[in-house]
């Protein structure tokens, strides 16, 4: 085996820097959970607009989905970090700056809200009208019907697809190193600059991401299947 | 006999666009009485029930529940003041509804389905709601099924849970929309038995049904709906024994052969 190949697969250097790198990974998780929260809330709001009876609401919801689903996350991160503050600054006549973390969360949160909106919408529209009629016939308020009858079923239905979207979002968190969010990839490039030995570090990073996604997504899928089976027996 | 009927329907009309589905329907349902509604598919029976609890908004006419107008009180100068939805929701509590497709909430257990509205609408304490739900499940002979999910029940059992769910709101009247029409024939009896027991207990009911035996011997009055109008109406002996309307006679002879 060539020396370069041995070096590329040698985890020793990765292990040596494990604390820095783990801190980076924790930052990925931090960005992920924050962006996922934004994506779920904004996505649900957009989905509710899209199923609204009044067409102007539907139109706004559709616009939201189309814009963010078709925006590359790479460009969105850069745009939110460098362009959006300028625009906002002009608007309020004051210097505006976003921390790299805030930019990353806003950009990824909004991009993925486009996907989640579609998943929510499909889920909401798949609930039989009769379930809602049954609630109304009991005198339930529309908000009770949404929270107690529609959303709990939507969540179960959308879980398999949502897990895939969460996986994509977690992968997408690796690009936040572009704007100096100190995530795993960022740490890897910092260490690389010191050590001048990029290969083992990148291998280590790749293996780490793979292992985390494989284990977490796998367990979530397993748990959600068991939960879903109870009602779709 | 009390003066105020549990449900009074006055000249009810409903259009879907150009389609006139209900064309002036009026009748009373007295407290403790059972009214069966029969008629061909498409004659407007479901629409009539759904207008009574306002799942559909009538185009004209009025429904009174215990004398209170569903559409809103008429002011001194003769204008009707539309009720806000919260008001309609309050009135809907008094009308239990049972659907042809059961419409149980699949993500809740049987007991969860039954306590949901008492908890969220009547704002009962959980303990009291569960005690009430157990009582209602006993009335439909499903005491042992509380922890099951609907997907694991037979159609007849699901429909009985749906009846228990409606009863748990302790409504003044129950509306049944073809409760046995999507059941296999061998499962209809268990549902009809429960409904007969409710009738015997003095429950006020409107029952849309194709079960002529039920209409004939469990109800106090029978309405025959045709093209959005009441074509024939009377006690079951009269409607089944000596219908005045030719259409009603034809409908019954087809059903009873
Ligand atoms: N939401 C609706 N929109 C348009 N047409 C409807 C709607 N609901 C019912 N209809 C029409 O009204 C007529 C009566 O329907 P329905 O009340 O369901 O009759 P039934 O229950 O007696 O079979 C049918 O022609 C049906 O197609
Ligand atoms: Mg019908």
PDB file of N, CA, C and O in Angstrom, chain B residues 30-34 139 171-173 195-205 220:
ATOM      1  N   UNK B  30     -89.669  16.165  18.529  1.00  0.00           N
ATOM      2  CA  UNK B  30     -89.969  16.404  19.940  1.00  0.00           C
ATOM      3  C   UNK B  30     -89.012  15.653  20.824  1.00  0.00           C
ATOM      4  O   UNK B  30     -88.426  14.654  20.425  1.00  0.00           O
ATOM      5  N   UNK B  31     -88.877  16.165  22.040  1.00  0.00           N
ATOM      6  CA  UNK B  31     -87.970  15.574  22.995  1.00  0.00           C
ATOM      7  C   UNK B  31     -88.305  14.097  23.206  1.00  0.00           C
ATOM      8  O   UNK B  31     -89.466  13.746  23.404  1.00  0.00           O
ATOM      9  N   UNK B  32     -87.278  13.269  23.145  1.00  0.00           N
ATOM     10  CA  UNK B  32     -87.477  11.846  23.397  1.00  0.00           C
ATOM     11  C   UNK B  32     -88.034  11.080  22.213  1.00  0.00           C
ATOM     12  O   UNK B  32     -88.278   9.884  22.324  1.00  0.00           O
ATOM     13  N   UNK B  33     -88.207  11.741  21.092  1.00  0.00           N
ATOM     14  CA  UNK B  33     -88.774  11.005  19.952  1.00  0.00           C
ATOM     15  C   UNK B  33     -87.698  10.675  18.920  1.00  0.00           C
ATOM     16  O   UNK B  33     -86.615  11.261  18.910  1.00  0.00           O
ATOM     17  N   UNK B  34     -88.021   9.688  18.102  1.00  0.00           N
ATOM     18  CA  UNK B  34     -87.095   9.236  17.074  1.00  0.00           C
ATOM     19  C   UNK B  34     -87.723   9.500  15.709  1.00  0.00           C
ATOM     20  O   UNK B  34     -88.842   9.062  15.445  1.00  0.00           O
ATOM     21  N   UNK B 139     -72.518   1.648  27.429  1.00  0.00           N
ATOM     22  CA  UNK B 139     -73.813   1.728  26.733  1.00  0.00           C
ATOM     23  C   UNK B 139     -73.745   1.156  25.330  1.00  0.00           C
ATOM     24  O   UNK B 139     -74.758   0.721  24.781  1.00  0.00           O
ATOM     25  N   UNK B 171     -75.428  15.087  24.567  1.00  0.00           N
ATOM     26  CA  UNK B 171     -76.177  16.003  23.699  1.00  0.00           C
ATOM     27  C   UNK B 171     -77.680  15.923  23.951  1.00  0.00           C
ATOM     28  O   UNK B 171     -78.164  14.958  24.534  1.00  0.00           O
ATOM     29  N   UNK B 172     -78.374  16.962  23.509  1.00  0.00           N
ATOM     30  CA  UNK B 172     -79.830  16.956  23.617  1.00  0.00           C
ATOM     31  C   UNK B 172     -80.440  16.070  22.549  1.00  0.00           C
ATOM     32  O   UNK B 172     -81.564  15.591  22.700  1.00  0.00           O
ATOM     33  N   UNK B 173     -79.734  15.909  21.441  1.00  0.00           N
ATOM     34  CA  UNK B 173     -80.258  15.065  20.367  1.00  0.00           C
ATOM     35  C   UNK B 173     -79.095  14.455  19.605  1.00  0.00           C
ATOM     36  O   UNK B 173     -77.984  14.984  19.610  1.00  0.00           O
ATOM     37  N   UNK B 195     -78.649   1.377  18.840  1.00  0.00           N
ATOM     38  CA  UNK B 195     -79.524   2.516  18.532  1.00  0.00           C
ATOM     39  C   UNK B 195     -80.935   2.298  19.073  1.00  0.00           C
ATOM     40  O   UNK B 195     -81.590   3.238  19.539  1.00  0.00           O
ATOM     41  N   UNK B 196     -81.405   1.061  19.016  1.00  0.00           N
ATOM     42  CA  UNK B 196     -82.735   0.770  19.583  1.00  0.00           C
ATOM     43  C   UNK B 196     -82.723   0.993  21.087  1.00  0.00           C
ATOM     44  O   UNK B 196     -83.688   1.504  21.661  1.00  0.00           O
ATOM     45  N   UNK B 197     -81.630   0.610  21.718  1.00  0.00           N
ATOM     46  CA  UNK B 197     -81.538   0.818  23.170  1.00  0.00           C
ATOM     47  C   UNK B 197     -81.545   2.314  23.512  1.00  0.00           C
ATOM     48  O   UNK B 197     -82.205   2.737  24.464  1.00  0.00           O
ATOM     49  N   UNK B 198     -80.821   3.092  22.698  1.00  0.00           N
ATOM     50  CA  UNK B 198     -80.829   4.548  22.931  1.00  0.00           C
ATOM     51  C   UNK B 198     -82.244   5.094  22.779  1.00  0.00           C
ATOM     52  O   UNK B 198     -82.707   5.902  23.580  1.00  0.00           O
ATOM     53  N   UNK B 199     -82.921   4.624  21.731  1.00  0.00           N
ATOM     54  CA  UNK B 199     -84.294   5.085  21.494  1.00  0.00           C
ATOM     55  C   UNK B 199     -85.185   4.733  22.683  1.00  0.00           C
ATOM     56  O   UNK B 199     -85.959   5.565  23.163  1.00  0.00           O
ATOM     57  N   UNK B 200     -85.006   3.511  23.174  1.00  0.00           N
ATOM     58  CA  UNK B 200     -85.831   3.066  24.306  1.00  0.00           C
ATOM     59  C   UNK B 200     -85.531   3.877  25.565  1.00  0.00           C
ATOM     60  O   UNK B 200     -86.398   4.063  26.416  1.00  0.00           O
ATOM     61  N   UNK B 201     -84.288   4.372  25.663  1.00  0.00           N
ATOM     62  CA  UNK B 201     -83.913   5.191  26.826  1.00  0.00           C
ATOM     63  C   UNK B 201     -84.425   6.621  26.720  1.00  0.00           C
ATOM     64  O   UNK B 201     -84.120   7.454  27.573  1.00  0.00           O
ATOM     65  N   UNK B 202     -85.110   6.933  25.618  1.00  0.00           N
ATOM     66  CA  UNK B 202     -85.662   8.278  25.494  1.00  0.00           C
ATOM     67  C   UNK B 202     -84.732   9.276  24.836  1.00  0.00           C
ATOM     68  O   UNK B 202     -84.891  10.488  24.979  1.00  0.00           O
ATOM     69  N   UNK B 203     -83.704   8.779  24.098  1.00  0.00           N
ATOM     70  CA  UNK B 203     -82.814   9.692  23.386  1.00  0.00           C
ATOM     71  C   UNK B 203     -83.543  10.302  22.191  1.00  0.00           C
ATOM     72  O   UNK B 203     -84.220   9.596  21.444  1.00  0.00           O
ATOM     73  N   UNK B 204     -83.403  11.606  22.035  1.00  0.00           N
ATOM     74  CA  UNK B 204     -83.963  12.268  20.858  1.00  0.00           C
ATOM     75  C   UNK B 204     -83.048  11.994  19.672  1.00  0.00           C
ATOM     76  O   UNK B 204     -81.849  12.248  19.755  1.00  0.00           O
ATOM     77  N   UNK B 205     -83.612  11.459  18.589  1.00  0.00           N
ATOM     78  CA  UNK B 205     -82.728  11.078  17.485  1.00  0.00           C
ATOM     79  C   UNK B 205     -83.358  11.396  16.122  1.00  0.00           C
ATOM     80  O   UNK B 205     -84.564  11.264  15.938  1.00  0.00           O
ATOM     81  N   UNK B 220     -90.730   7.092  15.850  1.00  0.00           N
ATOM     82  CA  UNK B 220     -92.047   7.659  16.111  1.00  0.00           C
ATOM     83  C   UNK B 220     -92.628   8.293  14.857  1.00  0.00           C
ATOM     84  O   UNK B 220     -93.822   8.306  14.640  1.00  0.00           O
TER      85      UNK B 220
END
